[in-house]
Amino acid sequence: MVQITFVEPSGNQIDIDVSDGWSLMQAAIANGVDGIVAECGGSCVCATCHVYVDPDRAGELPQPGEEELELLEEVKAERRPTSRLSCQIKATPALAGLKVAIPECQT
Ligand code: FES
C-alpha cells in the first residue's frame, strides 16, 4: 500500500491507500474521487483520467510512453508540464505521499 493524495477540482483533498500495482485512476474510481472519468477503463485511449502531478515529484515517475504522450495532446483542460494520465501511473512504494490534482474538466 502506498498513500496518494488526490486533490479534487473543488480543492478537496483525499488521501487514499493504493495497493501496489494499481493505477492511480483505478484507486480514484474505486474511492469515488471527483473529476476522474476514465471512459476507456484504463486502456489509454480516452484521455479522461488527466491529472497534474506535484511538480516537486513529477521527475520521480517513469516517463510517459508514446501512446500517453499522444493522448496528452487531446486533454480538454490545460496541459501542463506535469500533466499525466492517471491510468498510466502505477502505485509503487517510491510514490508514497505523492499528490496529484485533478483538472476542472475531462471531456
Ligand atoms: S482511463 Fe482512458 S486514457 Fe486513462
Coordinates of C-alpha atoms and ligand atoms in Angstrom, one line a residue:
M1 CA 0.0 0.0 0.0
V2 CA 1.1 3.5 -0.8
Q3 CA -0.7 6.7 0.3
I4 CA -1.6 9.0 -2.6
T5 CA -3.3 12.4 -2.1
F6 CA -5.9 13.4 -4.7
V7 CA -6.9 17.0 -5.0
E8 CA -10.4 17.2 -6.5
P9 CA -11.4 20.1 -8.8
S10 CA -13.1 21.7 -5.8
G11 CA -9.8 21.8 -3.9
N12 CA -10.9 19.0 -1.5
Q13 CA -8.1 16.6 -0.7
I14 CA -8.5 12.9 -0.2
D15 CA -5.8 10.6 1.0
I16 CA -6.1 7.0 -0.4
D17 CA -4.1 3.9 0.4
V18 CA -3.4 2.4 -3.0
S19 CA -2.4 -1.2 -3.5
D20 CA 1.0 -1.7 -5.2
G21 CA 0.4 -2.2 -8.9
W22 CA -2.9 -0.4 -9.0
S23 CA -3.1 2.6 -11.2
L24 CA -4.0 5.9 -9.7
M25 CA -7.1 6.0 -11.9
Q26 CA -8.3 2.7 -10.5
A27 CA -7.8 4.0 -7.0
A28 CA -9.6 7.2 -7.7
I29 CA -12.6 5.4 -9.3
A30 CA -12.8 2.8 -6.5
N31 CA -12.9 5.6 -3.9
G32 CA -15.3 7.9 -5.6
V33 CA -12.8 10.7 -6.2
D34 CA -14.5 13.5 -8.1
G35 CA -13.3 14.5 -11.5
I36 CA -11.8 11.3 -13.0
V37 CA -14.0 10.0 -15.8
A38 CA -11.8 7.2 -17.2
E39 CA -14.2 6.4 -20.1
C40 CA -11.9 3.7 -21.6
G41 CA -11.3 2.0 -18.3
G42 CA -7.6 2.3 -18.4
S43 CA -6.8 1.3 -22.0
C44 CA -5.0 4.6 -22.7
V45 CA -7.4 5.7 -25.5
C46 CA -9.7 8.3 -23.9
A47 CA -7.6 11.0 -22.1
T48 CA -10.3 11.4 -19.4
C49 CA -8.2 10.5 -16.5
H50 CA -5.9 13.5 -16.7
V51 CA -4.1 14.7 -13.6
Y52 CA -1.4 17.2 -12.7
V53 CA 1.4 15.6 -10.7
D54 CA 3.0 17.6 -7.9
P55 CA 5.8 19.4 -9.8
D56 CA 8.3 18.7 -7.0
R57 CA 7.9 15.0 -7.6
A58 CA 7.0 14.6 -11.2
G59 CA 10.5 13.6 -12.1
E60 CA 10.3 10.6 -9.9
L61 CA 7.7 8.9 -12.1
P62 CA 8.6 6.7 -15.0
Q63 CA 8.4 8.7 -18.2
P64 CA 5.2 8.6 -20.2
G65 CA 5.0 6.2 -23.1
E66 CA 4.3 7.2 -26.7
E67 CA 0.6 6.4 -26.5
E68 CA 0.2 8.5 -23.3
L69 CA 2.1 11.4 -24.9
E70 CA -0.1 11.4 -27.9
L71 CA -3.2 11.3 -25.8
L72 CA -2.0 14.2 -23.6
E73 CA -2.3 16.4 -26.7
E74 CA -6.0 15.8 -26.6
V75 CA -6.8 16.6 -22.9
K76 CA -9.6 19.1 -22.5
A77 CA -8.2 21.0 -19.6
E78 CA -5.0 23.0 -19.8
R79 CA -2.0 20.7 -20.5
R80 CA 0.9 21.5 -18.1
P81 CA 4.5 20.2 -17.9
T82 CA 3.4 17.7 -15.2
S83 CA 0.2 16.5 -16.9
R84 CA -0.2 12.8 -16.9
L85 CA -2.9 10.2 -17.5
S86 CA -3.6 8.6 -14.1
C87 CA -4.4 5.2 -15.7
Q88 CA -0.7 5.0 -16.7
I89 CA 0.7 5.7 -13.3
K90 CA 1.1 2.5 -11.2
A91 CA 1.4 2.7 -7.4
T92 CA 4.8 1.8 -6.1
P93 CA 6.4 2.4 -2.7
A94 CA 8.6 5.1 -4.4
L95 CA 5.5 7.2 -4.9
A96 CA 4.5 7.3 -1.2
G97 CA 2.9 10.6 -0.4
L98 CA 2.6 11.7 -4.0
K99 CA 0.0 14.4 -4.6
V100 CA -2.0 14.7 -7.9
A101 CA -4.5 17.4 -8.7
I102 CA -7.5 16.7 -11.0
P103 CA -8.3 19.4 -13.6
E104 CA -11.7 21.1 -13.8
C105 CA -12.8 19.2 -16.8
Q106 CA -12.1 15.9 -18.6
T107 CA -14.5 16.0 -21.5
Ligands
FES1 S1 -8.7 5.9 -18.5 FE1 -8.8 6.2 -20.6 S2 -6.8 7.0 -21.0 FE2 -6.8 6.7 -18.9

